XYZ file of C-alpha atoms in Angstrom:
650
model
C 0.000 0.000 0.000
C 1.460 3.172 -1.100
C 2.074 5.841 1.959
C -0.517 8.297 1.865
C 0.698 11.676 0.523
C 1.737 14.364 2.810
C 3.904 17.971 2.142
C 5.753 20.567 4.137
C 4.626 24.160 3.126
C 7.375 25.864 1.643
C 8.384 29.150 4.140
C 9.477 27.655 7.223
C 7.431 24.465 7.188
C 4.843 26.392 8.974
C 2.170 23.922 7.884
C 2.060 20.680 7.154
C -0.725 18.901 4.901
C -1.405 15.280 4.456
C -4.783 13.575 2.592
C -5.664 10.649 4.823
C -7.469 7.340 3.516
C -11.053 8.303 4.496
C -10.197 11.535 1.578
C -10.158 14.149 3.905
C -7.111 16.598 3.428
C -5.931 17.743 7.391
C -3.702 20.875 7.476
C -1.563 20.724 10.556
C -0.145 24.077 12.464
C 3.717 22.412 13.163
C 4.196 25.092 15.738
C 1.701 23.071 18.026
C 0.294 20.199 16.354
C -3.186 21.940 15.870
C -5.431 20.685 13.059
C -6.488 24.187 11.375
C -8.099 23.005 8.142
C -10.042 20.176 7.389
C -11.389 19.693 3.854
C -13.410 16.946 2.626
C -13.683 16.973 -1.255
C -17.045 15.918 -2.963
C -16.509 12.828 -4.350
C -13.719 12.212 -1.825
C -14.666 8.187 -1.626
C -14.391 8.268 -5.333
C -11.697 10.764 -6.492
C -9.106 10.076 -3.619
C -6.098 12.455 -3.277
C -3.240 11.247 -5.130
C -0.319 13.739 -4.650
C -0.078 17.181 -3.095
C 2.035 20.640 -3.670
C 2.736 24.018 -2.166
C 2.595 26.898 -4.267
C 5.807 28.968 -3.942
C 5.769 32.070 -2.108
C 6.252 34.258 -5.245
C 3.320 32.711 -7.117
C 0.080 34.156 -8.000
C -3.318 34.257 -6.158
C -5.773 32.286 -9.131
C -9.038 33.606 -9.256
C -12.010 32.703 -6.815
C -14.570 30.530 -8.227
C -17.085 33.176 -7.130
C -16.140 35.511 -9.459
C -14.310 38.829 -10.078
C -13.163 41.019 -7.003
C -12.531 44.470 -6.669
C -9.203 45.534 -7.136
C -7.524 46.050 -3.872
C -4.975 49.096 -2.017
C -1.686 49.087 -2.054
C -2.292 48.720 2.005
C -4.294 45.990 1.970
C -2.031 44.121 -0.346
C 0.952 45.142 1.687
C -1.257 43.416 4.643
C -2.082 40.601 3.153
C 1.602 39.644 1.863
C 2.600 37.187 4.878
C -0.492 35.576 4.573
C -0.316 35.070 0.797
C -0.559 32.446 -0.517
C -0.646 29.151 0.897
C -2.315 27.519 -2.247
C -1.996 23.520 -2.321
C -2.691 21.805 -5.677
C -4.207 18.471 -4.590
C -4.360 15.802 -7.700
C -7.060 13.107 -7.579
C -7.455 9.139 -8.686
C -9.631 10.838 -11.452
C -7.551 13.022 -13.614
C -8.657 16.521 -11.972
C -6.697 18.963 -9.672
C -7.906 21.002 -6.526
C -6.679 24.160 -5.465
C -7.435 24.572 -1.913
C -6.472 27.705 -0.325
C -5.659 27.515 3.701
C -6.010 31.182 3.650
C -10.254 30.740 3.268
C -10.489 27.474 4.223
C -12.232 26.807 0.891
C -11.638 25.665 -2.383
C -10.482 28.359 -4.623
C -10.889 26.243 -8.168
C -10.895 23.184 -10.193
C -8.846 22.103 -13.417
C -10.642 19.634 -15.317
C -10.187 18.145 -19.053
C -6.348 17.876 -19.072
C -6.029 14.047 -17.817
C -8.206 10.825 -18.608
C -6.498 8.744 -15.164
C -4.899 9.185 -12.315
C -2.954 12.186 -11.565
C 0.435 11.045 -10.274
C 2.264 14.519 -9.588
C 1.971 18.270 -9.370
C 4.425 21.051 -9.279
C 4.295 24.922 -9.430
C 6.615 26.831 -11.295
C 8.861 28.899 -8.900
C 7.752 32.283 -10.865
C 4.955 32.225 -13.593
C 1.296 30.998 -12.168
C 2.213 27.358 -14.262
C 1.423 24.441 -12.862
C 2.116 20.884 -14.288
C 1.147 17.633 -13.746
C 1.820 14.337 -14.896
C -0.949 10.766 -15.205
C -1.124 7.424 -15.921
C -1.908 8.818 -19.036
C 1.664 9.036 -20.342
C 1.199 12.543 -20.666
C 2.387 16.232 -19.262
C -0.289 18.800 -18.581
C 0.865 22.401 -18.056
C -1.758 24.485 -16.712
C -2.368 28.721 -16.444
C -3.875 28.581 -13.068
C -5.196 32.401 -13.438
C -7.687 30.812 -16.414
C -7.387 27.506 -15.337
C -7.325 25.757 -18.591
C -4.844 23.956 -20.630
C -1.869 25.322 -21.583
C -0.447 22.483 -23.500
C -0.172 19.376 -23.213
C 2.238 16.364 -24.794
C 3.250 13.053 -24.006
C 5.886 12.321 -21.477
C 7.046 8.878 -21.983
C 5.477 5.402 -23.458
C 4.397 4.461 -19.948
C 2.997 5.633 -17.089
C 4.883 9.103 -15.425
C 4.567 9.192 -11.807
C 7.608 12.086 -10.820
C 8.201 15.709 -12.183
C 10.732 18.386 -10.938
C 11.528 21.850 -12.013
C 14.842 23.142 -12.489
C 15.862 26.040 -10.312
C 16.112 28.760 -13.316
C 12.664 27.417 -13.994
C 13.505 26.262 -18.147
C 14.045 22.955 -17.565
C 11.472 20.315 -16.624
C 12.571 16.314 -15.327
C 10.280 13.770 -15.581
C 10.477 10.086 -14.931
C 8.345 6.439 -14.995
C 11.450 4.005 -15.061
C 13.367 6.259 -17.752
C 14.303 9.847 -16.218
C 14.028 12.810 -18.968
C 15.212 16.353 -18.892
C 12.830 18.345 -21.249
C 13.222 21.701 -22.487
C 10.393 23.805 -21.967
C 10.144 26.459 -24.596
C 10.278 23.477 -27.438
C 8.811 20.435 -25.180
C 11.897 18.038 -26.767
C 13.701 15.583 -24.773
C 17.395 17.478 -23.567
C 19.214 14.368 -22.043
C 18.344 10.842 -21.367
C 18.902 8.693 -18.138
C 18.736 5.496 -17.465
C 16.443 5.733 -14.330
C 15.507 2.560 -12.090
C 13.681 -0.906 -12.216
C 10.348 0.408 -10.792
C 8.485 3.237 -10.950
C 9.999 6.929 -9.984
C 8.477 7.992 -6.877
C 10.678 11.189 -5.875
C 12.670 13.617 -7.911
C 14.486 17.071 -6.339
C 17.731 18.822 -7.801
C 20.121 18.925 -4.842
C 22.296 21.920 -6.080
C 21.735 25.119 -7.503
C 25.327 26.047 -9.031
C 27.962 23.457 -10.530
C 30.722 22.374 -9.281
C 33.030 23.268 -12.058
C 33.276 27.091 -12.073
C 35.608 27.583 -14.290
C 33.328 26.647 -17.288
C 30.331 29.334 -18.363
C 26.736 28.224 -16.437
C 24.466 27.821 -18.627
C 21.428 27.133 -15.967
C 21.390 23.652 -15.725
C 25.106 21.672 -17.001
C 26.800 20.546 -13.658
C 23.793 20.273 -12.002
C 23.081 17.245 -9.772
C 19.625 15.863 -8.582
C 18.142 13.148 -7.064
C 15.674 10.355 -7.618
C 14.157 7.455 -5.615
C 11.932 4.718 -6.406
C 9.409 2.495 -4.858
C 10.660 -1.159 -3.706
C 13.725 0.339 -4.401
C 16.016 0.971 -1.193
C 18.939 2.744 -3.160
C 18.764 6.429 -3.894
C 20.171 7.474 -7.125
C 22.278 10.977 -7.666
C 22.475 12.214 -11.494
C 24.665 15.052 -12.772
C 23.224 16.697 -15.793
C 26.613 16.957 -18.184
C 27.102 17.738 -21.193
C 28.161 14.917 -22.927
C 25.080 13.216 -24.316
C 26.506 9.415 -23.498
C 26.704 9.826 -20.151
C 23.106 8.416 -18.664
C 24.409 6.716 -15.535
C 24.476 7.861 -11.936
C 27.130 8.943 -10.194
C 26.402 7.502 -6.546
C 23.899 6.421 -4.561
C 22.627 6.008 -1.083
C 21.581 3.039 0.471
C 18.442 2.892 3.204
C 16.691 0.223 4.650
C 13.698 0.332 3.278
C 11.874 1.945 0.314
C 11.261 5.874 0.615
C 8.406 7.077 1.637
C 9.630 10.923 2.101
C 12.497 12.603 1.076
C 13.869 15.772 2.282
C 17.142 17.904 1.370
C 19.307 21.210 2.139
C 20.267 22.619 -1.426
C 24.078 22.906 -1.754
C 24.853 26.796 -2.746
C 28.109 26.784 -2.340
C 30.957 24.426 -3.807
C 32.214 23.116 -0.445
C 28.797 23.139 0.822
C 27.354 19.607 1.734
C 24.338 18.481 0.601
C 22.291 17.068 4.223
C 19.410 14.614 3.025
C 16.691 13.391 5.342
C 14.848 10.204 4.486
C 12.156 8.749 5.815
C 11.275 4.465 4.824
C 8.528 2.554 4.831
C 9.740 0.835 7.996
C 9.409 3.974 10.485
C 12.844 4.843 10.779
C 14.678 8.440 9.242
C 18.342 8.398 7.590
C 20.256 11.226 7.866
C 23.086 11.726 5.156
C 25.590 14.647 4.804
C 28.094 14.595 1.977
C 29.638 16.874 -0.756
C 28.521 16.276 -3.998
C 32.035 16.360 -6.186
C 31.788 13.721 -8.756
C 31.595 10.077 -9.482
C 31.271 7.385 -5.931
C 31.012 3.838 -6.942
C 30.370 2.455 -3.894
C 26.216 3.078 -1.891
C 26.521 5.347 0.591
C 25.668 4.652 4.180
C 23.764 7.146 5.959
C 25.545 8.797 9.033
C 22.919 8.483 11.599
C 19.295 6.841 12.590
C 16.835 7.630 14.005
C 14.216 5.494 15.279
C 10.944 6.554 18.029
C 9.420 4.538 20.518
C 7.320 4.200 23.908
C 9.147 4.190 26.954
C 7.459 1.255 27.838
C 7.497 1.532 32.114
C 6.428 -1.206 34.136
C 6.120 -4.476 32.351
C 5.000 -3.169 29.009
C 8.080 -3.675 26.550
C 9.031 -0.700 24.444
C 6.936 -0.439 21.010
C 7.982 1.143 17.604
C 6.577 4.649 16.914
C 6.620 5.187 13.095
C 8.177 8.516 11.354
C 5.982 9.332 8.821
C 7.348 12.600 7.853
C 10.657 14.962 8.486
C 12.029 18.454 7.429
C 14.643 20.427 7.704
C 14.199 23.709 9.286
C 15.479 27.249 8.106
C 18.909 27.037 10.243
C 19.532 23.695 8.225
C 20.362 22.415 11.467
C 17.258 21.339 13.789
C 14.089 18.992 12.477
C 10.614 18.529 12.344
C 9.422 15.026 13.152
C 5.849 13.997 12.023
C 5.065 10.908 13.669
C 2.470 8.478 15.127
C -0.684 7.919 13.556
C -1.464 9.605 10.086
C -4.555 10.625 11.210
C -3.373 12.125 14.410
C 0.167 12.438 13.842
C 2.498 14.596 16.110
C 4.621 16.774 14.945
C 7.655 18.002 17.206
C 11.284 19.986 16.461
C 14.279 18.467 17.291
C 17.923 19.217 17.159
C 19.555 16.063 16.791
C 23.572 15.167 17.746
C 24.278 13.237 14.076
C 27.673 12.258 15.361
C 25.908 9.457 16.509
C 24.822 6.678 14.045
C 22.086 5.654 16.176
C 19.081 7.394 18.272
C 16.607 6.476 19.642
C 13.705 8.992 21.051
C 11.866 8.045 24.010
C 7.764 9.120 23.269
C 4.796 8.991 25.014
C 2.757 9.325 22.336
C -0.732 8.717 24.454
C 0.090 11.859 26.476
C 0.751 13.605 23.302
C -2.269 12.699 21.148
C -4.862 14.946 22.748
C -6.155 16.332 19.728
C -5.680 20.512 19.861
C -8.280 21.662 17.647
C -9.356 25.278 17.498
C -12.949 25.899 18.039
C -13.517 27.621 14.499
C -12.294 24.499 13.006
C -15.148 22.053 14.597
C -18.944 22.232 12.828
C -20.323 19.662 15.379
C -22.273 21.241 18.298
C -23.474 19.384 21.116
C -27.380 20.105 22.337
C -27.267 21.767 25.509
C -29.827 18.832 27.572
C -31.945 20.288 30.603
C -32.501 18.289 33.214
C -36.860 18.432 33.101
C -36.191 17.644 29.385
C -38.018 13.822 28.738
C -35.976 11.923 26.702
C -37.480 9.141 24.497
C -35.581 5.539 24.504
C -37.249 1.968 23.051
C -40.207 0.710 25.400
C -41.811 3.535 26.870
C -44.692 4.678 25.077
C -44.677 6.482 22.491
C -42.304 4.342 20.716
C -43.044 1.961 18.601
C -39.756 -0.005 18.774
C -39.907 -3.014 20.402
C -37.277 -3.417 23.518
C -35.611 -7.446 22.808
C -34.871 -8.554 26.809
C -32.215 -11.140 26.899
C -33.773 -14.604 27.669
C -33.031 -15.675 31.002
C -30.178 -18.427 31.861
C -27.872 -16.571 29.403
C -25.238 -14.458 30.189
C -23.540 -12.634 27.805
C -21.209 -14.256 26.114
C -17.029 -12.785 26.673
C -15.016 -12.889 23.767
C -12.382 -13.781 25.868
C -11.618 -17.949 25.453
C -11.202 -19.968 28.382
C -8.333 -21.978 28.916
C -8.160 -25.278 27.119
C -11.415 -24.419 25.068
C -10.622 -24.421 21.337
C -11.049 -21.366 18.712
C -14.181 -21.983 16.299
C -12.750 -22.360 12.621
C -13.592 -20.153 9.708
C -15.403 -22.437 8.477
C -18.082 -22.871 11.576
C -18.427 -18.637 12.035
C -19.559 -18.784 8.248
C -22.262 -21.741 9.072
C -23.251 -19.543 12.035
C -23.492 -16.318 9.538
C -26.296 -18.747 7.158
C -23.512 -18.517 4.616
C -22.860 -21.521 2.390
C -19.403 -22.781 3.052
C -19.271 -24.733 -0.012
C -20.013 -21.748 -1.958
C -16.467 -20.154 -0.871
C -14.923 -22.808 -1.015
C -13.176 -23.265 -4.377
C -13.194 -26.593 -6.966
C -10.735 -29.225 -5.869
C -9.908 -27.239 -2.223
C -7.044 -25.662 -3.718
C -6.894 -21.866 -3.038
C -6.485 -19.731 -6.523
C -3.046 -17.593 -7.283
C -4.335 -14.650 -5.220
C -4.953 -16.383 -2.316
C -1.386 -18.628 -2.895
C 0.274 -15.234 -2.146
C -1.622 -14.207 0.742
C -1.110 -17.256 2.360
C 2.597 -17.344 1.766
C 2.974 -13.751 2.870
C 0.861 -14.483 6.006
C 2.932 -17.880 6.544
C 6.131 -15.980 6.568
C 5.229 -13.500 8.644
C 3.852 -15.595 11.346
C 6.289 -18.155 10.619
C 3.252 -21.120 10.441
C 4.774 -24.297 9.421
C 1.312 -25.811 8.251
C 0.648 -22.393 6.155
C 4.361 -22.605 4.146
C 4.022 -26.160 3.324
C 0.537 -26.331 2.118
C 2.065 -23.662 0.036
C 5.325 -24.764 -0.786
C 5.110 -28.406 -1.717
C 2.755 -27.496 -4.792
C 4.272 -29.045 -7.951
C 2.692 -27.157 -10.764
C 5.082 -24.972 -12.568
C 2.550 -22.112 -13.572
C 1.078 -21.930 -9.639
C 4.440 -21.397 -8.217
C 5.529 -18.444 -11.070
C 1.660 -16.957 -10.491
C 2.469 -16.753 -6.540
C 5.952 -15.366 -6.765
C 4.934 -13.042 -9.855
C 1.879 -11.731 -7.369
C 3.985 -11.746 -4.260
C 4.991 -8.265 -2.795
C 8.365 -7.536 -3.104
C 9.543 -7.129 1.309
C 8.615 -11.173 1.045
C 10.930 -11.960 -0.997
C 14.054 -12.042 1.664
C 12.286 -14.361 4.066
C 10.659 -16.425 1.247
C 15.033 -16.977 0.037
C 15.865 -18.018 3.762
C 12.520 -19.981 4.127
C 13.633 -22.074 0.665
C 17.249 -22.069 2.105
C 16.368 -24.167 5.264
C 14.029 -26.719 3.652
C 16.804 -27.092 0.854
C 18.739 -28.908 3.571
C 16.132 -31.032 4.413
C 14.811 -34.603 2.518
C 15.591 -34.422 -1.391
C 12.792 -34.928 -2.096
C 11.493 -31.333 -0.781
C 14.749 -30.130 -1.785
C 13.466 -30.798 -5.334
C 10.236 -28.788 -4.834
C 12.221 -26.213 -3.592
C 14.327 -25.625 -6.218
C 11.584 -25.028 -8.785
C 10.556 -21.905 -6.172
C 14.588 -20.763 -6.246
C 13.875 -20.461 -10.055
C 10.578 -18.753 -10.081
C 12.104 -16.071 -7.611
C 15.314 -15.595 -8.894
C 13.711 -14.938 -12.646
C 10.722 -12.679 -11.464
C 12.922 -10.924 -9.266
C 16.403 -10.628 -10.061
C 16.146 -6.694 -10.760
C 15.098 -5.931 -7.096
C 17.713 -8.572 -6.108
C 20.795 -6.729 -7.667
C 19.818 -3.706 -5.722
C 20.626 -5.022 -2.407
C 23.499 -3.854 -1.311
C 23.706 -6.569 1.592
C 22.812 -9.817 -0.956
C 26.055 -11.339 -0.404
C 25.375 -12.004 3.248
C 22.238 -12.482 2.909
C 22.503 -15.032 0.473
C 25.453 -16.890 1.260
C 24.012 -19.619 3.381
C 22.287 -20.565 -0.178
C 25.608 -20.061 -2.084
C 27.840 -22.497 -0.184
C 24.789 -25.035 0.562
C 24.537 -24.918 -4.014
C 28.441 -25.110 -3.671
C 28.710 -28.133 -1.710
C 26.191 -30.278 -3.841
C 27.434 -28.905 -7.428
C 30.794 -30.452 -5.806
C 29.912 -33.683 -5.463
C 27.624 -33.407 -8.540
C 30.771 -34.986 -10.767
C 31.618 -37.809 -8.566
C 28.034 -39.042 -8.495
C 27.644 -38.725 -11.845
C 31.013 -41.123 -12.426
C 29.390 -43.889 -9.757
C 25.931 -43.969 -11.930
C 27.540 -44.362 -14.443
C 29.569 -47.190 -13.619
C 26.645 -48.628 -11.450
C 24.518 -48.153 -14.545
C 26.843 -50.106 -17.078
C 26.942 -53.026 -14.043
C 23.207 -53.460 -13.758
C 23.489 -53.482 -17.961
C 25.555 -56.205 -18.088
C 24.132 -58.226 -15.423
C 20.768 -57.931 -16.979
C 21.702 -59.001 -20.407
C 23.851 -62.065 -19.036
C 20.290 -62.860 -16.952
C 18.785 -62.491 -20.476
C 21.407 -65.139 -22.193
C 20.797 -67.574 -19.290
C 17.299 -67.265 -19.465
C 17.093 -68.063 -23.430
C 15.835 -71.664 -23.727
C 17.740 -73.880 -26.186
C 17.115 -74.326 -29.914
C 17.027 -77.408 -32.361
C 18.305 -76.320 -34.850
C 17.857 -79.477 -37.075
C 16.640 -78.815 -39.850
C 13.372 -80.847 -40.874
C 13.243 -80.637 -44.532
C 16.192 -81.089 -46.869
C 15.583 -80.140 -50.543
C 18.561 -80.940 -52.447
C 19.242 -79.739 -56.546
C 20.721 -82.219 -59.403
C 22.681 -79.131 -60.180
C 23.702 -78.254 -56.603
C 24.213 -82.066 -56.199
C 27.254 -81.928 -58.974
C 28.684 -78.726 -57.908
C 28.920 -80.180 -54.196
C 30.469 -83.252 -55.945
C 32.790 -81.143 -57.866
C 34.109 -79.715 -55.023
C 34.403 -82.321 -52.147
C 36.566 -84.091 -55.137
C 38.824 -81.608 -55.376
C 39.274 -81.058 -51.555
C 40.129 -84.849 -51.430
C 42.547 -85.112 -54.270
C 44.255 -81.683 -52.514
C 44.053 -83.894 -49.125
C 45.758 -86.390 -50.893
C 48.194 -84.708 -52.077
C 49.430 -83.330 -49.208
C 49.349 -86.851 -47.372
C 51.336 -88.271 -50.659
C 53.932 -85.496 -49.969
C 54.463 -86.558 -46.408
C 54.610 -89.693 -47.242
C 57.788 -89.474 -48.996
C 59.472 -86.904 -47.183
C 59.592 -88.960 -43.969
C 60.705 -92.427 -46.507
C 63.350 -90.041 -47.510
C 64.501 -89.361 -44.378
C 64.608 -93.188 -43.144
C 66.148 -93.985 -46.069
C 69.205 -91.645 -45.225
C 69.432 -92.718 -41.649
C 69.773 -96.076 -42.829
C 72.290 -95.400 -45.408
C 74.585 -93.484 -42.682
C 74.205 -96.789 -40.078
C 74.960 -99.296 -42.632
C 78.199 -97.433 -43.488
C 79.293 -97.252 -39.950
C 78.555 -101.195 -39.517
C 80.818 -102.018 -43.196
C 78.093 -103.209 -44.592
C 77.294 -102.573 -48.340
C 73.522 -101.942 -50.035
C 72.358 -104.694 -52.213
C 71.546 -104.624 -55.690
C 68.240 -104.415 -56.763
C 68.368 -107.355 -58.835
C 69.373 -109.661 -55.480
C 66.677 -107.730 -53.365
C 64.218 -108.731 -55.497
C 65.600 -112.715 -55.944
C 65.470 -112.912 -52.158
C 61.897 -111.638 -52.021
């Protein structure tokens, strides 16, 4: 929910203004804490204030809506100078603007027909009677507030514009959705380009009036530096408007723990002057920076102190938070005004604070302090004056037609107080007991929708319910999980990372569930993740826990495979075994004439090879007895015979 819009007024802070939730805009004496206007626009339920502005001192009364005036003395105007003119522009949800002037108490007019939607900023020119304005329309309005028409009117960027600031010579004009633009306004074109932030600009305020460089010629706005902030966004960016055309970067940045809800600054006049910033976050607590703007920082600047309000908390009550909602810097650039507490009853207080200290802590007792000091001219509610022999009419005496409904007797009223050991009726039995049908809320299947995935994980983190986070975590379809994280708001997004952290070192298998969440989150939100200046801490649980498993990723990987090629080969041996055995006679023989010869042919000529080479042996071992008979028959004397006697002896 986006804070609701408040402003200082611009001499001395003397009033503060702030448009509540019910649509009523509360102007606030700061000198006391007095409510002195209240103003409830007509359609104030539909057409709810969007953003508010001061007119500057120097500006121009615009005419009443009832019409010309006579033209006033020279004394009366002299009289009426330090009461002129504390004008506030109010924009509304429906594309019109309100000028409300404190002065009367009344509205002074209405500009209507420049926007179709919501009217996201408003700023007066420092010394013409312009005003301009910016929508959801994509488009610039700038209005003459003296005929309160359109002056003209082009389109500021391809999206939505939420942020405008004027330069200090009053030529230049920055705008910003995501993109920040410096336009020109005598020719309405684009003079530099930068690169702006992830979300949407919520806050944009030059924080110099002269450059830095004085040796070069001015030229109104080179040298320059300003400042932007965005919302989710807990860095804020510093720009210098140079003149190369290249250079769209920022130069530094400061880092707060939360995302902006007010911003407030002393403008650096002087060279060695420092620029002191006040910021106030979402989560109650103001930053204080001081630094001199001289160039190009690459590392987020800390801020050098805190401050932080709560209840003294005596007896056994502990101490509770008191949120800032608002602070300023007085004239003396030294002491502050504090707006803090409820936004309906807010207190506001000036304080001069030690900032050598990085942290303090103020000690309030805000229940003493929120006695409500309106002035008597401020209230239209009068209370009847009752006399005592006055008869006063109530249900059940006559006269009345109302019936008077006695309680029946043997019940006492019922406490809403349990007692102890008696159980909390469910949801689900107050809804019977409201004659509503239960299984018409319920949804198909029992499954809660996107929406409601969200809610519950918000509310599970927050309250840290074990039976909430895995009814929400352990859901397995893909588009569910990027739905919830998608609709999720972005301060969950921290716990939801350590939440998936700790059940990533539980079982694998919710390790696996867990991981599909990692994904989701790190792809929907990886721009508001690289804008944390403390990620690395934050996330390195995560990092080394991923570390340690990619680690052993490779020698698992080796095992299944060689398990893998085991259980193969064991399987396909069980598969040979297994394989009964096959006859594999054949039982019909058809045999060819032809085929018969050929196999003929050929087992005759592998015989008479065969017998060949037996014939060949044959002789070659005869050979070789005949030789070792020859050599013994010479060593014994003895002669061979003739052939002619071997054969007469045979």
């Amino acid at each position: 929910m986006a804070a609701p819009p408040c402003a200082f007024s611009p001499r001395g802070c003397r009033l503060f203004a702030s448009a509540g939730p019910d649509g009523r805009l509360r102007v606030w004496d700061t000198a006391g804490s007095r409510l002195q206007h209240e103003y409830v626009p007509s359609a104030h339920l539909s057409a709810a204030c969007t953003c508010l502005a001061w007119a500057p001192a120097g500006a121009r009364q615009p005419p009443s809506k009832d019409g010309p005036q006579r033209k006033k003395r020279k004394s009366e105007v002299g009289g009426e100078v330090d009461k002129q003119l504390d004008i506030l522009a109010i924009g509304t949800a429906v594309g019109s603007i309100l000028l409300y002037s404190t002065v009367k108490g009344e509205l002074q007019s209405k500009l209507d027909g420049g926007h179709d939607s919501r009217v996201n900023c408003v700023r007066w020119h420092q010394e013409s009677c312009c005003l301009y304005s910016c929508s959801d329309d994509k488009h610039i309005v700038e209005w003459n507030t003296q005929t309160c028409k359109v002056k003209c009117k082009w389109k500021g960027d391809n999206s939505s514009v939420t942020c405008l600031c004027i330069s200090p010579d009053g030529k230049m004009l920055l705008s910003a959705g995501r993109t920040i633009k410096l336009w020109d306004l005598e020719t309405k074109e684009v003079y530099r380009h930068f690169t702006g932030h992830a979300t949407s600009v919520s806050s944009l305020m030059f924080t110099t009036v002269k450059p830095t460089n004085e040796s070069k010629p001015f030229d109104g706005i080179t040298g320059l530096y300003f400042l932007s902030g965005a919302i989710h966004d807990r860095l804020l960016s510093v720009w210098q408007i140079r003149s190369d055309r290249k250079e769209k970067n920022a130069v530094m940045s400061f880092t707060v723990t939360d995302e902006p809800t007010f911003v407030d600054l002393t403008v650096s006049e002087v060279k060695e002057e420092p620029v002191k910033l006040a910021v106030v976050c979402r989560d109650g607590q103001l930053h204080l920076f001081e630094h001199i703007l001289n160039g190009y920082c690459k590392k987020p600047l800390t801020s050098n102190c805190t401050v932080q309000i709560a209840t003294p908390g005596d007896g056994d009550s502990t101490p509770k938070p008191v949120p800032i909602l608002a602070a300023a810097f007085c004239t003396d650039k030294q002491s502050l005004l504090l707006v803090y507490g409820n936004a309906l009853q807010p207190v506001i207080e000036k304080v001069s604070l030690n900032t050598s200290e990085p942290h303090i802590c103020l000690v309030r007792d805000i229940q003493k302090v929120l006695s409500l000091k309106t002035d008597a001219a401020v209230t239209k509610v009068k209370t009847p004056v009752v006399n005592s022999e006055a008869k006063v009419l109530v249900p059940g005496i006559p006269g009345h037609s109302t019936a008077v409904k006695t309680p029946a007797l043997g019940k006492e009223k019922k406490k809403n107080k349990r007692k102890p050991g008696e159980t909390e009726e469910s949801i689900e039995e107050r809804l019977g007991a409201l004659d509503i049908d239960v299984s018409k809320v319920k949804t198909p299947g029992g499954l809660p929708q996107t929406d409601s995935f969200a809610v519950l994980l918000v509310q599970g983190l927050e309250s840290n319910d074990a039976e909430i986070l895995n009814k929400v975590l352990n859901t397995r379809k893909e588009n569910i999980v990027k739905n919830t994280v998608a609709r999720m708001p972005i301060h969950a997004v921290i716990p939801l990372l350590h939440e998936l952290t700790k059940r990533l070192q539980g079982n694998p298998y919710s390790a696996s569930l867990m991981v599909r969440w990692l994904k989701s989150v790190f792809t929907v939100h990886a721009s508001y993740l690289s804008t944390l200046p403390d990620l690395i801490p934050q996330l390195g649980m995560l990092y080394q826990l991923m570390e340690s498993r990619v680690k052993t990723l490779q020698k698992l990987s080796r095992l299944h495979g060689r398990l893998f090629i085991l259980v193969t080969q064991v399987a396909a041996s069980q598969t040979v075994q297994d394989v009964p055995e096959v006859n594999q006679t054949a039982k019909l023989v058809y045999e060819d004439e032809s085929s018969e010869e050929e196999g003929s042919d050929d087992e005759m000529i592998a015989d008479k090879d065969s017998d060949e080479n037996w014939d060949e042996d044959e002789e070659k071992e005869e050979q070789s007895d005949e030789q070792d008979m020859t050599v013994e028959k010479e060593i014994n004397g003895d002669s061979d015979l003739e052939p002619e006697n071997e054969s007469e002896e045979e």
